[in-house]
Short mmCIF file of C-alpha atoms in Angstrom, two decimals:
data_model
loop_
_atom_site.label_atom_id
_atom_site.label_comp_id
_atom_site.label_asym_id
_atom_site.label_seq_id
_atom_site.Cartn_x
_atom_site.Cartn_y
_atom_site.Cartn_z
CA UNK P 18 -7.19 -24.07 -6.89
CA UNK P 19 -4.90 -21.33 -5.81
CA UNK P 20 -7.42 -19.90 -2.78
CA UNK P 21 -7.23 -23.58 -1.40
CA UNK P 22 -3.57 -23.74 -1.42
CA UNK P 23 -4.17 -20.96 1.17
CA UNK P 24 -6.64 -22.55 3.18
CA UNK P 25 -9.79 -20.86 2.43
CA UNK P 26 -12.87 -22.96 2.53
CA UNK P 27 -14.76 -22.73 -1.12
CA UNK P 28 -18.14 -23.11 -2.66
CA UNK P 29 -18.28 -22.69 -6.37
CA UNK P 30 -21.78 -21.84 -7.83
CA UNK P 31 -21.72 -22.43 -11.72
CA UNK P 32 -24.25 -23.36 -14.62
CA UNK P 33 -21.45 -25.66 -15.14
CA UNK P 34 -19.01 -28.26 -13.84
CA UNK P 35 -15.23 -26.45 -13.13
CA UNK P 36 -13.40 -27.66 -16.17
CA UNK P 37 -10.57 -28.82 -13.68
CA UNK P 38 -12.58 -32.18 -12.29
CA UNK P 39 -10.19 -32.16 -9.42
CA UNK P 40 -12.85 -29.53 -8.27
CA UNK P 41 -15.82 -31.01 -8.50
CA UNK P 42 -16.29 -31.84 -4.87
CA UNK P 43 -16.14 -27.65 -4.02
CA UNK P 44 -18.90 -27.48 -6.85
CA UNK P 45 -22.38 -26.44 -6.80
CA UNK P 46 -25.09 -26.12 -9.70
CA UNK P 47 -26.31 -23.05 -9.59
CA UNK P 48 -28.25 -20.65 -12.22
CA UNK P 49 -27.67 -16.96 -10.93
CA UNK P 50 -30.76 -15.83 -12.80
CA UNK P 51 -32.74 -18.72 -10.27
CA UNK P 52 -32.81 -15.95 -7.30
CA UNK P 53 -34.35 -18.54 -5.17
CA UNK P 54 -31.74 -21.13 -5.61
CA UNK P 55 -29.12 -18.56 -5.50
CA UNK P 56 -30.08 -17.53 -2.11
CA UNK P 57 -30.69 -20.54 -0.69
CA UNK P 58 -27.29 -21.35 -1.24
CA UNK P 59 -25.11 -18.22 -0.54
CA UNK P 60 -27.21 -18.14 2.63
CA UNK P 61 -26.14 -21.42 3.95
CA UNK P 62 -22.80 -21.09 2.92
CA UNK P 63 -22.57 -17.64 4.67
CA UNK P 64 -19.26 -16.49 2.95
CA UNK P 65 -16.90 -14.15 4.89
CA UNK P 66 -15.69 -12.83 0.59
CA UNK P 67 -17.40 -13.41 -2.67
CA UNK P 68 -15.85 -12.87 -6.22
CA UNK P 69 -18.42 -12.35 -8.86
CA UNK P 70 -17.43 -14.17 -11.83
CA UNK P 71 -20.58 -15.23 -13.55
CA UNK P 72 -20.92 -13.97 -16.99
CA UNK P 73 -22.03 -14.37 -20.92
CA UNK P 74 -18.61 -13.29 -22.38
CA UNK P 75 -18.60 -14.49 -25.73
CA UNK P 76 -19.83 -11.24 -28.71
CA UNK P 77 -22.25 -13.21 -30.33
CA UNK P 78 -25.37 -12.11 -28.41
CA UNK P 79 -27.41 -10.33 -30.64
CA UNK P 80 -29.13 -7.41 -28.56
CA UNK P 81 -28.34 -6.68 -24.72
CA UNK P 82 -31.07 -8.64 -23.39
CA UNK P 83 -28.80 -11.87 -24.90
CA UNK P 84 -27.09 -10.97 -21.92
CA UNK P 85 -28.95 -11.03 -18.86
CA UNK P 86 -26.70 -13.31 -16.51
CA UNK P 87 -24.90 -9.85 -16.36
CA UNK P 88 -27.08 -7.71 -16.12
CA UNK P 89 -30.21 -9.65 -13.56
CA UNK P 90 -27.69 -12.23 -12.84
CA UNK P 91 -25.76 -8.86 -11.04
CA UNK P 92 -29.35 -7.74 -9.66
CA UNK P 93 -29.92 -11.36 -7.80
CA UNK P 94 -26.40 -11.22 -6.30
CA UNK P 95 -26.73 -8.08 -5.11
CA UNK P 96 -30.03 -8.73 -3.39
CA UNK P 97 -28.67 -11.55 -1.70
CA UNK P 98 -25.39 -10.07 -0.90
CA UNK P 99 -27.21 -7.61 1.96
CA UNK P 100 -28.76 -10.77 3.55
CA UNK P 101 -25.35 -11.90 4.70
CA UNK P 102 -24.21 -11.36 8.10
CA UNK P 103 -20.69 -12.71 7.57
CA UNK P 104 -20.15 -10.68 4.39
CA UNK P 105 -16.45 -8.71 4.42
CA UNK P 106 -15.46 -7.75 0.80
CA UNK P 107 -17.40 -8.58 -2.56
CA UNK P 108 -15.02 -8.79 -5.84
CA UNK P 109 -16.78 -8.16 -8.72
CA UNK P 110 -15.62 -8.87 -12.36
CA UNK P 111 -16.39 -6.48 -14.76
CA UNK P 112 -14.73 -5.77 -18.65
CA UNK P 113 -12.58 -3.92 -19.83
CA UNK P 114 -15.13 -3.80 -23.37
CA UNK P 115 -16.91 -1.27 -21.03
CA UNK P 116 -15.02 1.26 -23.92
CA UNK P 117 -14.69 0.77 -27.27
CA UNK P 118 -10.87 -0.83 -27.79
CA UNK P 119 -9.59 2.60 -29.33
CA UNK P 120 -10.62 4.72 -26.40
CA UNK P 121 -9.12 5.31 -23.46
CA UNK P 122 -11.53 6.79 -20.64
CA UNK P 123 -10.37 9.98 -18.39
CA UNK P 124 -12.58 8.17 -15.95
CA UNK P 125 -14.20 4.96 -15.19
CA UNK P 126 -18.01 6.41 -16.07
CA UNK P 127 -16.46 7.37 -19.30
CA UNK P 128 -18.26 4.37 -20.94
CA UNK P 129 -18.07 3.90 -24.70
CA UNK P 130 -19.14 0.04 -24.94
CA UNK P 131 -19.82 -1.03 -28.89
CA UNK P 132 -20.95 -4.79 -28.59
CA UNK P 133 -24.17 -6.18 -26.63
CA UNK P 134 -21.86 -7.46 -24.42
CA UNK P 135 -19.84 -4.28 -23.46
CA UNK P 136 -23.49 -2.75 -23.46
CA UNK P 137 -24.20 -5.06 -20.53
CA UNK P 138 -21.30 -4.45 -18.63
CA UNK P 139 -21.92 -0.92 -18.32
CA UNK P 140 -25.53 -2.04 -16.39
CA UNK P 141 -23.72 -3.90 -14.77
CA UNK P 142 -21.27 -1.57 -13.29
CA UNK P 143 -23.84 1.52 -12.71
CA UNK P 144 -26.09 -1.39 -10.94
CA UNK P 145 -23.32 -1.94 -8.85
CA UNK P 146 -22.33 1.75 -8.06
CA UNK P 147 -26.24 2.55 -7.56
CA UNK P 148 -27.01 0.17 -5.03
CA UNK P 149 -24.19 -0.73 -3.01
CA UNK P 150 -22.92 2.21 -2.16
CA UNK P 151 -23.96 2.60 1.43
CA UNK P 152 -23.27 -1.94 1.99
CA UNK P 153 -21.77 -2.76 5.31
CA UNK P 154 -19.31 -4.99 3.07
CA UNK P 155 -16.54 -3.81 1.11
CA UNK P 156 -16.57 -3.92 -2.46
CA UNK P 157 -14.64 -3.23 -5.80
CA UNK P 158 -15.07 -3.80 -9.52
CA UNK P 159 -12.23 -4.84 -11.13
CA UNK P 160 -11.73 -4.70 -15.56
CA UNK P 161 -10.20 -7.79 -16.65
CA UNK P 162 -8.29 -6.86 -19.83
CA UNK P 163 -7.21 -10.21 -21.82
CA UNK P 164 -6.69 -12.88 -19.48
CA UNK P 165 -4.92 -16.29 -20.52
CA UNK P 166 -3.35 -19.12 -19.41
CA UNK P 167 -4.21 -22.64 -18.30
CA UNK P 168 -8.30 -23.87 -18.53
CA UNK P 169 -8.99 -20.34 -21.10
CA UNK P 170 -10.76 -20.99 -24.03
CA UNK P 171 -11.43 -18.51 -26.66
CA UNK P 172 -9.89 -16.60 -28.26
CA UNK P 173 -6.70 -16.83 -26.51
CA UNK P 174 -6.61 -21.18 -26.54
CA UNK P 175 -7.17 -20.01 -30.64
CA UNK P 176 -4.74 -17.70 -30.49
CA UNK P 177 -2.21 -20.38 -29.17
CA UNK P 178 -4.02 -22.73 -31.20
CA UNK P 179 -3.26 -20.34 -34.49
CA UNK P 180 0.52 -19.54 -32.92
CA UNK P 181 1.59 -23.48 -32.64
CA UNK P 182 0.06 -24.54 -36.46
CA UNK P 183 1.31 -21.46 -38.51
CA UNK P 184 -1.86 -19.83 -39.47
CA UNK P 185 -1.14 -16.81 -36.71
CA UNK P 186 0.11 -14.42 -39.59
CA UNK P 187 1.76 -11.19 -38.18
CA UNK P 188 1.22 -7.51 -39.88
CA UNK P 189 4.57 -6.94 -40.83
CA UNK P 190 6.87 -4.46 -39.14
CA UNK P 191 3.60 -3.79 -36.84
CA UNK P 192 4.87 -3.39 -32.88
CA UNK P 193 1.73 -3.88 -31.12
CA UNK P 194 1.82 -3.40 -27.40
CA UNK P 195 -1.02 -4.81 -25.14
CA UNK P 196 -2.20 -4.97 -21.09
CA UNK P 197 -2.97 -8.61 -21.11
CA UNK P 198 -2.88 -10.85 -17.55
CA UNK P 199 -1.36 -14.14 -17.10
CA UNK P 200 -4.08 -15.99 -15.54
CA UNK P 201 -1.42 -17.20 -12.13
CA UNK P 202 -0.73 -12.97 -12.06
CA UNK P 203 -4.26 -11.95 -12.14
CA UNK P 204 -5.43 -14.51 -9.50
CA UNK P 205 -2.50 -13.87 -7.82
CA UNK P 206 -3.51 -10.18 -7.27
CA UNK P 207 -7.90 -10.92 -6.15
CA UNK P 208 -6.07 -13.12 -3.85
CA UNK P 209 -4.56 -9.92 -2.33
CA UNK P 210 -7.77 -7.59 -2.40
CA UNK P 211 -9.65 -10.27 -0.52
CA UNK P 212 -6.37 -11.11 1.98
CA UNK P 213 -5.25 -7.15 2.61
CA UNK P 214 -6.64 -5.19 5.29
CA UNK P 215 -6.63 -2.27 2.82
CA UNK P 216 -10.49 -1.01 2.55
CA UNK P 217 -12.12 -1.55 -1.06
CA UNK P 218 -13.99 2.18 -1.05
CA UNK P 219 -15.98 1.46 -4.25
CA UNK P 220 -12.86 1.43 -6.49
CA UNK P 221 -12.87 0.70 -10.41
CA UNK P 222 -9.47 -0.70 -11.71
CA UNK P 223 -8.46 -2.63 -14.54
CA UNK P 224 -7.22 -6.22 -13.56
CA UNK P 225 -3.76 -7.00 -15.83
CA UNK P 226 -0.20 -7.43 -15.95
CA UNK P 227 2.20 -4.80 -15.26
CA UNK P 228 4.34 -4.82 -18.31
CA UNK P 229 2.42 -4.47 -21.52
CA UNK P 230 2.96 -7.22 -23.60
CA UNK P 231 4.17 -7.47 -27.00
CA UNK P 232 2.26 -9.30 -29.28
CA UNK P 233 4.68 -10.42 -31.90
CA UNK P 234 7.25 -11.11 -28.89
CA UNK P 235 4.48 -13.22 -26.90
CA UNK P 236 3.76 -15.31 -30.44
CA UNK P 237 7.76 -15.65 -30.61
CA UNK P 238 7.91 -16.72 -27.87
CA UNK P 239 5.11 -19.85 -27.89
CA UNK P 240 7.00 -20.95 -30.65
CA UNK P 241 10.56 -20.74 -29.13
CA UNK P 242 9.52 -23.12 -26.03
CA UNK P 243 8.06 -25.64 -28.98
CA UNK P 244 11.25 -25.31 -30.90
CA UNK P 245 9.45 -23.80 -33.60
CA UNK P 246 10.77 -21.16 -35.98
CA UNK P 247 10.20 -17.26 -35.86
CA UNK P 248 6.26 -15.78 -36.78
CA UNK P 249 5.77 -14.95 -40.36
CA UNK P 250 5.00 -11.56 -40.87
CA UNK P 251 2.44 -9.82 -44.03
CA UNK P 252 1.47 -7.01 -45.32
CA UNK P 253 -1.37 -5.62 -43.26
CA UNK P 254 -3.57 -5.52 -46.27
CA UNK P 255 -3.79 -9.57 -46.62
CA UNK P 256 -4.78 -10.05 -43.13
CA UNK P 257 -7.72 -7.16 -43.75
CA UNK P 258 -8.92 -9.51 -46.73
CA UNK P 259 -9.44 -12.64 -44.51
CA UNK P 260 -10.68 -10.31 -41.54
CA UNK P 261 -13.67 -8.99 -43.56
CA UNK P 262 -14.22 -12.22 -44.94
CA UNK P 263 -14.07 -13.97 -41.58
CA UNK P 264 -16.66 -11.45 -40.86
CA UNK P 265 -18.67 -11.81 -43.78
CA UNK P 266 -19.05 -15.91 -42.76
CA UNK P 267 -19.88 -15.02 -39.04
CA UNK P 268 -22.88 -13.39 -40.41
CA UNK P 269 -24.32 -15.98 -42.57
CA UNK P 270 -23.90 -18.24 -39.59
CA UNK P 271 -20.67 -19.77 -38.70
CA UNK P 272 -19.52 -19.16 -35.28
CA UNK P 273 -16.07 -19.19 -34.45
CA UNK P 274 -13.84 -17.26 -37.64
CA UNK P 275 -10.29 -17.12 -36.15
CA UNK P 276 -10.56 -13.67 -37.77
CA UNK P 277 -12.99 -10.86 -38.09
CA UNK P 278 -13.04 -7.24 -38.50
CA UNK P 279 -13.96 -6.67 -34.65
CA UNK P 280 -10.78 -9.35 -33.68
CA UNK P 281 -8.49 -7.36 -36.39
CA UNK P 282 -8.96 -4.17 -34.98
CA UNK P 283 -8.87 -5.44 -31.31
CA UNK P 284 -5.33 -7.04 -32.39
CA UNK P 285 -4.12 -4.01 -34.46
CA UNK P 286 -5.01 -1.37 -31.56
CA UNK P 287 -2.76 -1.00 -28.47
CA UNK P 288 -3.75 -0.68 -25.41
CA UNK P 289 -2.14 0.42 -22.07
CA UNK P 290 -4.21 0.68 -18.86
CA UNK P 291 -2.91 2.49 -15.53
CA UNK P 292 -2.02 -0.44 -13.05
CA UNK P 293 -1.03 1.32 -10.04
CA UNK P 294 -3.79 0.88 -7.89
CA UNK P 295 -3.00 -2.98 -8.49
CA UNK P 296 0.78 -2.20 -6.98
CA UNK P 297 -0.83 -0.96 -3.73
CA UNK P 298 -1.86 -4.77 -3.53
CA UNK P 299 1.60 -6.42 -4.46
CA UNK P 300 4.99 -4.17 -6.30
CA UNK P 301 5.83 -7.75 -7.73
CA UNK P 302 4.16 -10.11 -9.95
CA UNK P 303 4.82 -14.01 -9.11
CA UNK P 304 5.08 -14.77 -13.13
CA UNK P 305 7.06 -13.70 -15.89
CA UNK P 306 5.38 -14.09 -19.60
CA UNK P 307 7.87 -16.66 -20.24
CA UNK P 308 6.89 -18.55 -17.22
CA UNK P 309 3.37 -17.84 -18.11
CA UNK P 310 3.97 -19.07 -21.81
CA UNK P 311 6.13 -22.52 -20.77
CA UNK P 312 3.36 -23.21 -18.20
CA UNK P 313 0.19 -22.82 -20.69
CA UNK P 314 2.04 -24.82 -23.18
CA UNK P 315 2.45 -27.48 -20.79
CA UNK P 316 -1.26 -27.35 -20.40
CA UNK P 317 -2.49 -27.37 -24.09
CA UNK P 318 0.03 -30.24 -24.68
CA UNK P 319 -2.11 -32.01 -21.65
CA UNK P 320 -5.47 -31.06 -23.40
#
C-alpha cells in the first residue's frame, strides 16, 4: 500500500490472498517452494527491487525441516534472482530469533537460535551470505525485531487483544524496555534502502524503531486512547504459574496459550539493538508510538 502511494509498479507473490482485499488486483498465487512457478513469474515481471518476505514464522514447527519455505523457499529465490537482467537491490527479511532473546551478538554470525524456527533463519542467512556474494545486484538482510501495527496477527493482535479485555497482567514494579517497530516506521525505512542511492554491500541490520519501547508504557497507553483505566500489575511469581501452565497445554495440543514459558521470558527480557545503520537511511521516524497505538486501535476496532 505504501510503495504504491509512491508510484512503484507491484507484483505480490503469496500462498495467500493480501489480507487488505483492496490488493488483490497486485496479487499473484505463488508457492516459493514451486521453483518452476516461481520463475516463471519473477521472470516476466522482471523487477528492477525485490523484498523477500516469505516465511513460516509461527514456533510451532516441530524440527527445522517444518520450516522449509525459509530455508529452500530462500534457495529458489536466489536461483532465480541471477536470471534477472533488471535486478538493482534484493531486501531480504530475516529474524531477529537468529539469537536466543537473552543474548546479544558481538557480530551478526554470532548465531545462538533456540527454536526450529530461529534454527532456520540462520540457513537462511549463511545461504544468503554464501551465494550472493559476488551478485551484480545489491543486497541486504535486514532482522525484524517485533513488528506491529495494522493487518499483524499474532502475538502482537493478542497482545492488544489481552491489553483492551484486562487479562494483560503486568509483573509488578518490572520496567521492561524493548526494540519493537511500528509497522508505518519499519516500512517506512525498506522504502528508503530500495529508494537511496546508498550501495547495500552485504549488510546485516536489525529492522526497528529508534526509541526502545516500554512495555508497561505501550500497554498504558492502548488503554488511555480507549478510555480505559491504568494496567494491573502482579507479583512476577503468578504470571510464572500461568506461563508454565500455558506451556504445559501447548504440549498436549492446544495451539495458541496467550502465555508460555518461551512468551514469559521473551516479555520479561529486554532487549536493545544498535539502529544506526537504519539512521544512515532516514535521522527521523514518520510515527510516534502514540500515533502508532491510536492508528492500530482504529484498525482492530474495524476488524
Amino acid at each position: 500500500e505504501y510503495l504504491l502511494t509512491n508510484d512503484y509498479e507491484i507484483l505480490n507473490l503469496d500462498i495467500q490472498k493480501p489480507r487488505n482485499l483492496k490488493l488483490n488486483s497486485y496479487w499473484k498465487f505463488c508457492d516459493i517452494l514451486d521453483y518452476i512457478n516461481l520463475r516463471s513469474n519473477i521472470l516476466e515481471f522482471s523487477p528492477d527491487y525485490v523484498v523477500h518476505l516469505a516465511a513460516r514464522t509461527d514456533l510451532r514447527g516441530n524440527s527445522i525441516e517444518d520450516y522449509q519455505t525459509n530455508t529452500l523457499g530462500t534457495k529458489n529465490l536466489i536461483n532465480v534472482l541471477d536470471e534477472i537482467p533488471t535486478l538493482k537491490k534484493v531486501l531480504f527479511a530475516s529474524s531477529r530469533l537468529v539469537c536466543e532473546i537473552e543474548h546479544s551478538p558481538t557480530t551478526f554470525d554470532d548465531y545462538s537460535a533456540t527454536t526450529p524456527y530461529g534454527q532456520s533463519k540462520v540457513l537462511l542467512e549463511k545461504m544468503i551470505r554464501n551465494n550472493c556474494h559476488n551478485a551484480n545486484y545489491d543486497w541486504i538482510i535486514f532482522r525484524p525485531t517485533s513488528i506491529w501495527g495494522p493487518w499483524f496477527d499474532e502475538p502482537y493482535r493478542d497482545f492488544f487483544n489481552a491489553v483492551l479485555n484486562g487479562s494483560y497482567l503486568h509483573p509488578y514494579n518490572k520496567k521492561i524496555f524493548k526494540s519493537f517497530g511500528y509497522v508505518g516506521n519499519s516500512v517506512f525505512l525498506l522504502e528508503k534502502m530500495v529508494a537511496s542511492d546508498r550501495k547495500l554491500h552485504g549488510e546485516t541490520i536489525y529492522l526497528s524503531d529508534y526509541e526502545s519501547l516500554s512495555i508497561l508504557d505501550w500497554a498504558n497507553a492502548i488503554r488511555s486512547k480507549n478510555k480505559m483505566s491504568s494496567i494491573k500489575q502482579i507479583p512476577l511469581i503468578f504470571l510464572r504459574l500461568v506461563a508454565y501452565f500455558g506451556t504445559f497445554l501447548q504440549k498436549v495440543g492446544f495451539k495458541r496459550m496467550p502465555l508460555t514459558k518461551f512468551r514469559l521470558n521473551n516479555l520479561l527480557t529486554s532487549t536493545n539493538y544498535n539502529v544506526d545503520a537504519l539512521k544512515e537511511y532516514s535521522e527521523e521516524l514518520p510515527f510516534s508510538m502514540l500515533q502508532g497505538v491510536e492508528i492500530t486501535l482504529d484498525w482492530v476496532n474495524k476488524h
